[in-house]
Coordinates of C-alpha atoms in Angstrom, one line a residue:
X6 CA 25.7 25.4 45.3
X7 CA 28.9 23.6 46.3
X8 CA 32.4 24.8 45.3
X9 CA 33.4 24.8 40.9
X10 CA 36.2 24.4 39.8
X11 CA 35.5 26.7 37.2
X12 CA 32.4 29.0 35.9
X13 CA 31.3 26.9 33.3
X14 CA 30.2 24.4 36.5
X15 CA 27.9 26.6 37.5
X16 CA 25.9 26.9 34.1
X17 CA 22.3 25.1 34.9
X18 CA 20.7 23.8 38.2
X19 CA 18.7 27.4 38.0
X20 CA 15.4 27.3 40.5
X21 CA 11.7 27.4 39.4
X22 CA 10.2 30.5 41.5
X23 CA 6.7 30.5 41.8
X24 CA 5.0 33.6 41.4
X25 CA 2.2 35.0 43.8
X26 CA 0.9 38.5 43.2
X27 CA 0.5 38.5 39.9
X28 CA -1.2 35.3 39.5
X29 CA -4.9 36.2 39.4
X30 CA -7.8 34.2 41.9
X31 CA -8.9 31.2 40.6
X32 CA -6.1 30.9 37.9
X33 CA -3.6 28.0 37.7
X34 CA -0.1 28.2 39.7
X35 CA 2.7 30.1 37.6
X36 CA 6.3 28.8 38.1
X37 CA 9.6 30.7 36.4
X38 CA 12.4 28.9 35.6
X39 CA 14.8 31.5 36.5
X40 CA 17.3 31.2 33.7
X41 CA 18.6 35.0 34.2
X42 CA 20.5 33.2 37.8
X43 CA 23.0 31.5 35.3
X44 CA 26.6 33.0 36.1
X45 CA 26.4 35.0 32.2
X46 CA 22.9 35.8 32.8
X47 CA 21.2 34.0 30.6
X48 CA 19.4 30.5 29.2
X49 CA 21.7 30.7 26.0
X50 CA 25.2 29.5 28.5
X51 CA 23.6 26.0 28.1
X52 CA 23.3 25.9 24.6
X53 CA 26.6 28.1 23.7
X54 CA 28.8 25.4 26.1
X55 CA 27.3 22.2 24.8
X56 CA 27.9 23.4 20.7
X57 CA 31.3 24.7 21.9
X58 CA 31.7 21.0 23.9
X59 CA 30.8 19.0 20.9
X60 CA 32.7 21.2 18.1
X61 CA 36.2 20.1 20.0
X62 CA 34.9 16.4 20.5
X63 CA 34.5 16.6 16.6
X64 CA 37.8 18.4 16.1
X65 CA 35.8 20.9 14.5
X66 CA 36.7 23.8 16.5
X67 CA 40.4 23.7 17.2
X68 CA 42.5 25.0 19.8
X69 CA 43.2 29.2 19.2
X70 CA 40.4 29.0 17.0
X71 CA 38.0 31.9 16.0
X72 CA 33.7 31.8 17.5
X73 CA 32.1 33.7 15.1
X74 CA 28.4 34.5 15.9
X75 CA 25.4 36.3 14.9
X76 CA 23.5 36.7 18.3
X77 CA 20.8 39.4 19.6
X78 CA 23.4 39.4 22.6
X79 CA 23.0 36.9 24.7
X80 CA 23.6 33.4 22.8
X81 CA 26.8 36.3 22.1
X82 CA 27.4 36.1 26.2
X83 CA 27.3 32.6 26.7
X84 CA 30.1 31.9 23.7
X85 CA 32.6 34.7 25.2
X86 CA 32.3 33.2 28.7
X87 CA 32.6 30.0 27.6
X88 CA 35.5 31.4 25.3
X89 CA 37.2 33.2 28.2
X90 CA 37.9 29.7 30.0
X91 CA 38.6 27.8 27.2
X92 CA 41.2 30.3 25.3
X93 CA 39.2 31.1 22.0
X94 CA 39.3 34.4 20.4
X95 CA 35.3 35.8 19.1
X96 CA 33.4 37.9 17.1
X97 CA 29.4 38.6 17.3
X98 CA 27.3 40.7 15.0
X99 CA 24.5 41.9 16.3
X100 CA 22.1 44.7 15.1
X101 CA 22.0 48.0 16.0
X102 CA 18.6 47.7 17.9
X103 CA 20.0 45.6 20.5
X104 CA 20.7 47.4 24.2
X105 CA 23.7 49.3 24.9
X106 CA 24.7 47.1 28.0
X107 CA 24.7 44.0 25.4
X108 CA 27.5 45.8 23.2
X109 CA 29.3 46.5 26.4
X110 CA 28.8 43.2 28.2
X111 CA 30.2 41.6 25.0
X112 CA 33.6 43.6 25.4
X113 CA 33.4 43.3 28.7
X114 CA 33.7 39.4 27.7
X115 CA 36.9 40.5 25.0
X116 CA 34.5 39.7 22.1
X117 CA 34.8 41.7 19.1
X118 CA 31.5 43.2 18.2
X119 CA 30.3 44.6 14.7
X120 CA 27.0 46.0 14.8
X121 CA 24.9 45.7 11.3
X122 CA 21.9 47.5 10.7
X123 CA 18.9 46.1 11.9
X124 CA 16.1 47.4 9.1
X125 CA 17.1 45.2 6.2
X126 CA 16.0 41.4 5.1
X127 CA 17.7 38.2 6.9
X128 CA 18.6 37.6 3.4
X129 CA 20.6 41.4 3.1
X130 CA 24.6 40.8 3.2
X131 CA 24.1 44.0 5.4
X132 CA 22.1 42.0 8.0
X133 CA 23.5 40.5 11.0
X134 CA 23.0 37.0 9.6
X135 CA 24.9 37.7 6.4
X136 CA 27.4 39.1 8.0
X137 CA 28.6 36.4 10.0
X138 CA 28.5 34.0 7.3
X139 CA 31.1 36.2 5.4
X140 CA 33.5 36.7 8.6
X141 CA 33.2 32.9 8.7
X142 CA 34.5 32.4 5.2
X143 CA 37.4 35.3 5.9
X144 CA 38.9 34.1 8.6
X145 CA 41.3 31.1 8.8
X146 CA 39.8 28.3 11.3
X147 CA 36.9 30.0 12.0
X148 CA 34.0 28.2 13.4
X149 CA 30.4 29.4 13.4
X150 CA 28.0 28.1 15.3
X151 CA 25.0 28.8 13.5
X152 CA 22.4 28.8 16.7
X153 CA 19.6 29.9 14.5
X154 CA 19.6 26.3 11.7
X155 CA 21.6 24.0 14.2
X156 CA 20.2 20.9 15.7
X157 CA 22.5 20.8 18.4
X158 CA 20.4 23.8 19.8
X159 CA 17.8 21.8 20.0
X160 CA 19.9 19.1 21.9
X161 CA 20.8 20.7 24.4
X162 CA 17.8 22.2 26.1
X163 CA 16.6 18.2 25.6
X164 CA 19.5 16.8 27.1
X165 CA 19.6 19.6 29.9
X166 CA 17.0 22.3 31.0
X167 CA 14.1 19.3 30.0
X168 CA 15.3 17.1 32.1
X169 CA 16.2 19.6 34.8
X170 CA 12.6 21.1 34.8
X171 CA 11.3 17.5 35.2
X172 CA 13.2 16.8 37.7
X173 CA 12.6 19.7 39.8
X174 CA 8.7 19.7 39.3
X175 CA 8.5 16.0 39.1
X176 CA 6.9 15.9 35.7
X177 CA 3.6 17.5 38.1
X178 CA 3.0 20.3 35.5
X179 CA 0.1 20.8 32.6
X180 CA 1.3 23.4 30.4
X181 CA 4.9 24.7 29.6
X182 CA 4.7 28.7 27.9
X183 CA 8.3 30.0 26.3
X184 CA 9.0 32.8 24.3
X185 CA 10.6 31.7 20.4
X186 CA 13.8 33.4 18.9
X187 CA 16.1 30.4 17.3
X188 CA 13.3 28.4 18.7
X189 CA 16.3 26.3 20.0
X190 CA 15.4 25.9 24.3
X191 CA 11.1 25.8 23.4
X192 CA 11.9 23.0 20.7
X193 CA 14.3 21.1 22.8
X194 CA 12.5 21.3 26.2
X195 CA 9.1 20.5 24.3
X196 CA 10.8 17.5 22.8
X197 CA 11.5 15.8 25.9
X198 CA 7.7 16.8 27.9
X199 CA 6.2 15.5 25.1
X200 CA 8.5 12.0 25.6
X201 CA 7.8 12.2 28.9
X202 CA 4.0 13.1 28.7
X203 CA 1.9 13.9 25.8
X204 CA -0.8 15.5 27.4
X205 CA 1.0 18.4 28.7
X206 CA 0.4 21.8 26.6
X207 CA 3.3 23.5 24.8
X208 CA 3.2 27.1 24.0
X209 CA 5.2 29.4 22.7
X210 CA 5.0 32.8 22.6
X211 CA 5.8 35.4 19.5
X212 CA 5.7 39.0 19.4
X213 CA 3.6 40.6 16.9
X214 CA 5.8 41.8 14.1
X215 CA 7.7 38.3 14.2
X216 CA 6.8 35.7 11.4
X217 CA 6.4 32.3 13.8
X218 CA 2.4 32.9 14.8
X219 CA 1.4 33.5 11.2
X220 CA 2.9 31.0 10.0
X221 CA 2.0 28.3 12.7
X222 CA -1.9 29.1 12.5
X223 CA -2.2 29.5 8.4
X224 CA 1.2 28.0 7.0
X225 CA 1.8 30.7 4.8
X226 CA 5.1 33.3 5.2
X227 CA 4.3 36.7 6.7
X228 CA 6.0 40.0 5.8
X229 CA 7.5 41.0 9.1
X230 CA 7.7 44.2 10.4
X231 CA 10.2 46.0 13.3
X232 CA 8.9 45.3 17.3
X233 CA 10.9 46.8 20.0
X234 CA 11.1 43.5 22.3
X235 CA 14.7 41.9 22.2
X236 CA 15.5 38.4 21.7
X237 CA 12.3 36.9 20.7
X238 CA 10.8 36.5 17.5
X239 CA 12.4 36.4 13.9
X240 CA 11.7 37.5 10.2
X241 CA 13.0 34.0 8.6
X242 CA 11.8 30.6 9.7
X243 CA 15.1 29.0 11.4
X244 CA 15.7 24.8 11.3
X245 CA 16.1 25.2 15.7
X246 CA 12.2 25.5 16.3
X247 CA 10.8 22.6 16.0
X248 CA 6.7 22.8 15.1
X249 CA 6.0 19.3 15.5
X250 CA 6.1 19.9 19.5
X251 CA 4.0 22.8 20.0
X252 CA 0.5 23.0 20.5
X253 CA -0.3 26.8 20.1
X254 CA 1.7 30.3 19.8
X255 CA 0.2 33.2 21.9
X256 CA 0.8 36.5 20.2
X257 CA 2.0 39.5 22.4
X258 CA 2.7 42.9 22.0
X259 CA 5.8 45.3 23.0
X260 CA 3.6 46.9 25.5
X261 CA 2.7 43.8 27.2
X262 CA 6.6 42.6 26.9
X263 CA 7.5 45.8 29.1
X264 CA 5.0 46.6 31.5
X265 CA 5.3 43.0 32.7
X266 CA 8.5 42.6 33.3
X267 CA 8.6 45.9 35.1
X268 CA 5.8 44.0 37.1
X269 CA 7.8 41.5 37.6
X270 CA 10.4 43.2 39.4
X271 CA 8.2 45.3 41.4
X272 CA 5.2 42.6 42.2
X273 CA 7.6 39.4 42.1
X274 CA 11.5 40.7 43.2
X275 CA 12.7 38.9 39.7
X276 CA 14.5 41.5 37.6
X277 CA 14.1 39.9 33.8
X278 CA 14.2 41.3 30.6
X279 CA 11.4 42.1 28.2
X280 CA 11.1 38.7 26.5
X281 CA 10.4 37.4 29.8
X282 CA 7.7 39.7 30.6
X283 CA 6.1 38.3 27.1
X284 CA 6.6 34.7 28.2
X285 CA 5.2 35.9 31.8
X286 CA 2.3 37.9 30.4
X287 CA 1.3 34.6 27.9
X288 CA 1.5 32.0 30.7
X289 CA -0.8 34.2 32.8
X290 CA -3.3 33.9 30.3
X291 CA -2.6 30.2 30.2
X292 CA -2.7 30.3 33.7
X293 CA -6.5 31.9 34.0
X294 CA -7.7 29.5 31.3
X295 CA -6.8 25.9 33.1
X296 CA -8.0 27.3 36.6
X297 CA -7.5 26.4 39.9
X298 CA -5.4 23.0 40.7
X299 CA -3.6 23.6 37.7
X300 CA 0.5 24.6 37.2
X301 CA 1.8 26.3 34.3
X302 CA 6.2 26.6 33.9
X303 CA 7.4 29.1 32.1
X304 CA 11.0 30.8 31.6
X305 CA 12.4 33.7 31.9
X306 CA 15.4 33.8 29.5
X307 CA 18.0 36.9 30.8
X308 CA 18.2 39.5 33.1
X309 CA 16.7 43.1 33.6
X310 CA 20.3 44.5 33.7
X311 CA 20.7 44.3 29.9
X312 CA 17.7 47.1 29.4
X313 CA 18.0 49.5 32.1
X314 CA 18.6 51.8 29.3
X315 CA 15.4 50.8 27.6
X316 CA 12.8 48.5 29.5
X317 CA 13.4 49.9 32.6
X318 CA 14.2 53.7 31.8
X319 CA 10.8 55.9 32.4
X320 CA 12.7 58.5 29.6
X321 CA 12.8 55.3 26.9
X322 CA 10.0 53.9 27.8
X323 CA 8.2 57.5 27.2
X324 CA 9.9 58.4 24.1
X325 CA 8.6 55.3 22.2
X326 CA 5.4 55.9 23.8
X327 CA 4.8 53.1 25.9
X328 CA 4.2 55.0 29.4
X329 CA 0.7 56.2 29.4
X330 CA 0.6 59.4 31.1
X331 CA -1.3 61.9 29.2
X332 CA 1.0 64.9 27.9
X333 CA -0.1 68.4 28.1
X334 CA 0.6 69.2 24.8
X335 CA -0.8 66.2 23.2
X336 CA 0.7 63.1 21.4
X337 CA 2.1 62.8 17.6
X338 CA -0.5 60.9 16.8
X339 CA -2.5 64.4 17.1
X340 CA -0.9 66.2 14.7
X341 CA -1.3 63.3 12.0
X342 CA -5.0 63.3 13.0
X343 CA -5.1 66.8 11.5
X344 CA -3.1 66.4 8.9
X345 CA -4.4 63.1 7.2
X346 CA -1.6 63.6 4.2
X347 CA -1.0 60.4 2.5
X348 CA 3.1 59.6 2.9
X349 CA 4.7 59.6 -0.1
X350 CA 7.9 57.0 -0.1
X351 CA 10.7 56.0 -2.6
X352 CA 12.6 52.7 -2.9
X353 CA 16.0 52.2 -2.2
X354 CA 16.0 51.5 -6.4
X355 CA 14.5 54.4 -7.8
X356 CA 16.4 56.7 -10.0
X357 CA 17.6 59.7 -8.9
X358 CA 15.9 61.6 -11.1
X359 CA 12.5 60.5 -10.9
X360 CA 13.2 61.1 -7.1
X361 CA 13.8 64.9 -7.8
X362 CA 10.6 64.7 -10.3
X363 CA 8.8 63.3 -7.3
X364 CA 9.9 66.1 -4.6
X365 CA 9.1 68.5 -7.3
X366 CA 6.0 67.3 -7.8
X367 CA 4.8 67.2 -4.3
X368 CA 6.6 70.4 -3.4
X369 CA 8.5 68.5 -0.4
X370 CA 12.6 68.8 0.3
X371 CA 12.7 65.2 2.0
X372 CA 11.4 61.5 1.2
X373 CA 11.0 58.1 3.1
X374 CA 13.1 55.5 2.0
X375 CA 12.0 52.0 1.9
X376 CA 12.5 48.5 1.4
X377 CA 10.2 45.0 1.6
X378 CA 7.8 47.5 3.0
X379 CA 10.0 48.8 5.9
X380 CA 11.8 52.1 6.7
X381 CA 15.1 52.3 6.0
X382 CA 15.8 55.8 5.6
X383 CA 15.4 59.3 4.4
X384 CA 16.7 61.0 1.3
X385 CA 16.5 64.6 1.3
X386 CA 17.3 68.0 -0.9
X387 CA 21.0 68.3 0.6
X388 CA 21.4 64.6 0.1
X389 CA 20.7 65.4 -3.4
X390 CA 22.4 68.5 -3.7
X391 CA 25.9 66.5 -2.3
X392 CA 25.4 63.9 -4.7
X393 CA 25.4 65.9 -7.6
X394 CA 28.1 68.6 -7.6
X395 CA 30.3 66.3 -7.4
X396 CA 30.3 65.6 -10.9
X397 CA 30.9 61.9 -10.7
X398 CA 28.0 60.7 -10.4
X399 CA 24.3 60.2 -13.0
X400 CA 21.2 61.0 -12.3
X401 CA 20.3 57.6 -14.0
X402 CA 22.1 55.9 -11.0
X403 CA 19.5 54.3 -8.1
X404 CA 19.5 56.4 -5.0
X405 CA 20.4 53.7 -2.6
X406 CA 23.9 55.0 -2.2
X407 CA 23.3 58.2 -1.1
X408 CA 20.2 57.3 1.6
X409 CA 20.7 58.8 4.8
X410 CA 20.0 56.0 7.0
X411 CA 20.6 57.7 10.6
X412 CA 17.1 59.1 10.7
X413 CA 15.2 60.0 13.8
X414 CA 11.9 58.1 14.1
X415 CA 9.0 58.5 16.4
X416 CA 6.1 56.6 18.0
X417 CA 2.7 58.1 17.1
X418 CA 2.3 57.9 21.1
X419 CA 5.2 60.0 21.5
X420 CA 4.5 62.8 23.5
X421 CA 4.4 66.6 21.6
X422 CA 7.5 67.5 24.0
X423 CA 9.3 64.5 23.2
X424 CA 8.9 65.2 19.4
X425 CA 9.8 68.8 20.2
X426 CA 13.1 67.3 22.0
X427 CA 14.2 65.7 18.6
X428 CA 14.0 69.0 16.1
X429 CA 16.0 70.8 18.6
X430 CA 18.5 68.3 19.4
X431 CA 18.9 67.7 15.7
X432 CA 19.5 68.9 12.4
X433 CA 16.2 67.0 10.7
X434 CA 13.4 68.9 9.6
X435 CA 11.0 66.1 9.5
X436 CA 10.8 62.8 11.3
X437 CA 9.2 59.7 10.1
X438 CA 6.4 58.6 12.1
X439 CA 6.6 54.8 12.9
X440 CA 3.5 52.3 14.1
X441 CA 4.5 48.5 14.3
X442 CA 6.8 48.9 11.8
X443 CA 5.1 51.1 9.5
X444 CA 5.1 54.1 8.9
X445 CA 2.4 56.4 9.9
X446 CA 3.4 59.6 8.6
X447 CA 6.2 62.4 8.5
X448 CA 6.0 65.8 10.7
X449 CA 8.1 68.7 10.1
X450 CA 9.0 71.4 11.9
X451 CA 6.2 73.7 10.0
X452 CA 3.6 71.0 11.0
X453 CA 4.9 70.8 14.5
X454 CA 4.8 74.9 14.3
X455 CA 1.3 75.2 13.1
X456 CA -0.3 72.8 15.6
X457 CA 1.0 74.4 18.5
X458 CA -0.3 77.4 17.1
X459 CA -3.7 76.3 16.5
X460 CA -3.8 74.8 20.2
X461 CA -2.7 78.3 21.8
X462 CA -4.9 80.0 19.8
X463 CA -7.8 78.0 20.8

């Protein structure tokens, strides 16, 4: 690339690598759009400079003004670059399952960040969403770019990376695979193929727990559930993904997400992050089923370097029970084999006193909390206990103020050692067991106790 004048120039013009190991005999040629070679390291530069570029046109964003932006991290990126040049100030929200390096790369950007739980509805004014849209209303000549329901997302992967994957492919492709989050760079690229040529496939890709696939194949509204996989998927439809363009959704898995990207740095040299081992692991498929003399373009949308803490940690990757080496001890999902307790759960608006009834009942000193069908955390005997001697409070009240929502949670792949790891490290006496989002059970300490037992003994 020649001399810029500044970074912003350099956003774009990103190559298509062509992938060789992992391409299977006989299968279709897979090319990746590199976006993760962008100067901010990700796709979401493109979309973040042209909303930015067309709010000033419009006068809508005006000079000193305020970005404010709900973002899984990297749409967050891309507006604090852009920011940096151009003099605004900004603040993301993201949730709290989002990597560490995001958080920092933000502030390494001088965006403010505030982190909102990541276990409550789109529709929660806890939620990351909701969140934004209130800091938008609080703060004089704020502008919000709302990625997630504006068109302009669309717009610019049409007016930009479609085009500059035509151009650098020659329109000589059959099938283009891309993972879905705002659905903003699949709709807008798929817009301009299918201009350009009708007959070539689109497909996106959705992680299982996400509400897109469900709702493409039967048109009905799934309840979505937690995945581990960052920056794909959603648990609201959004107005940035565009239906109308896409000819099918391949469903993947977290395990698939991770264990090929970490291919794809060891097999392919390109160091991506988990939603591009999704959109990697679908085209493959793709890939096998056109055959030979065939091309499939996919996209890989950021860089490895935001989950070397996660994706590409052997500890992380462990604790949520994703590597598969078999432990000596055993996994979780041993002890709830023996077990086989049904888990009994409160919602966050039960009353406190039917809560006590409950733990009396079942003789038990803590209790799941949940909401919409997902974990949100625990409430327990000293929760309780606190609650009460104050003498402020009624045990007619609901119990959602006084839920403890800094729980520890475990994979039921999780290794017995890593589970052992937790009790010690902590002050919990049970942890909640967690499968796709549900939950699977609750071990204590006791439980933990008497299996190991039972395994010496034997």
């Amino acid at each position: 690339m020649a001399m810029v004048e500044n970074i912003l120039k350099a956003i774009g013009k990103t190559p298509l690598v062509r992938l060789n190991k992992m391409v299977p005999e006989g299968a279709a040629e897979v090319w990746a759009k590199a976006e993760f070679l962008n100067p901010g390291g990700s796709v979401k530069e493109r979309m973040a400079l042209h909303i930015i570029e067309k709010a000033e046109r419009e006068g809508v964003l005006k000079p000193g003004g305020t970005i404010i932006e709900n973002s899984s991290g990297n749409t967050g990126v891309g507006i604090a670059m852009v920011a940096a040049l151009k003099g605004y100030k900004v603040t993301i929200t993201i949730s709290d399952k989002m990597s560490a390096e995001k958080v920092n790369l933000l502030k390494a950007f001088g965006a403010k960040v505030v982190i909102c739980p990541a276990n409550v509805p789109a529709e929660s004014p806890l939620s990351y969403y909701e969140t934004a849209k209130r800091l938008v209303k609080e703060t004089p000549g704020a502008f919000f770019l709302n990625q997630y329901h504006n068109p302009e997302n669309i717009e610019a992967h049409y007016r930009w990376t479609g085009p500059e994957i035509w151009e650098e492919t020659g329109g000589k492709f059959d099938a283009f695979v891309a993972g879905i989050g705002t659905g903003g760079t699949l709709s807008g690229i798929g817009r301009f193929i299918k201009e350009k040529n009708p007959n070539i496939k689109v497909i996106a890709v959705d992680p299982v727990g996400s509400v897109f696939y469900t709702y493409f194949k039967t048109g009905k509204l799934p309840t979505p559930h937690a995945y581990k996989v960052e920056g794909v998927g959603e648990d609201m439809l959004v107005k940035a993904m565009d239906f109308s363009v896409v000819d099918d959704i391949i469903q993947v898995n977290d395990r698939e997400c991770f264990f090929t990207a970490r291919r794809l740095a060891r097999e392919e040299g390109l160091f991506a992050g988990g939603s591009s081992g999704g959109a990697v692991f679908a085209a493959l498929k793709v890939a096998e089923e056109l055959g030979a003399g065939k091309r499939v373009i996919t996209l890989l949308p950021d860089s490895g370097n935001r989950y070397l803490s996660k994706v590409f940690s052997d500890e992380w990757m462990r604790d949520n029970g994703f590597l598969e080496d078999e432990p000596r001890l055993g996994r979780v999902r041993d002890i709830l084999a023996i077990r086989k307790h049904k888990v009994i759960t409160v919602g966050t608006k039960d009353i406190v006193h039917k809560v006590i009834d409950k733990m009396k009942r079942y003789d038990i000193s803590q209790l799941p909390v949940v909401e919409n069908g997902k974990l949100v955390g625990m409430i327990r005997e000293v929760d309780l206990l606190n609650y009460m001697v104050t003498g402020r409070h009624r045990i007619s009240e609901p119990i959602e103020v006084i839920v403890e929502k800094n729980i520890e949670t475990i994979s039921p792949e999780a290794s017995i050692s890593t589970l052992s790891e937790k009790f010690v490290a902590g002050q919990d006496t049970a942890v909640v067991v967690v499968d796709q989002g549900k939950i699977a059970g609750l071990v204590s300490k006791i439980d933990l106790i008497d299996y190991l037992a039972k395994k010496f003994k034997d």
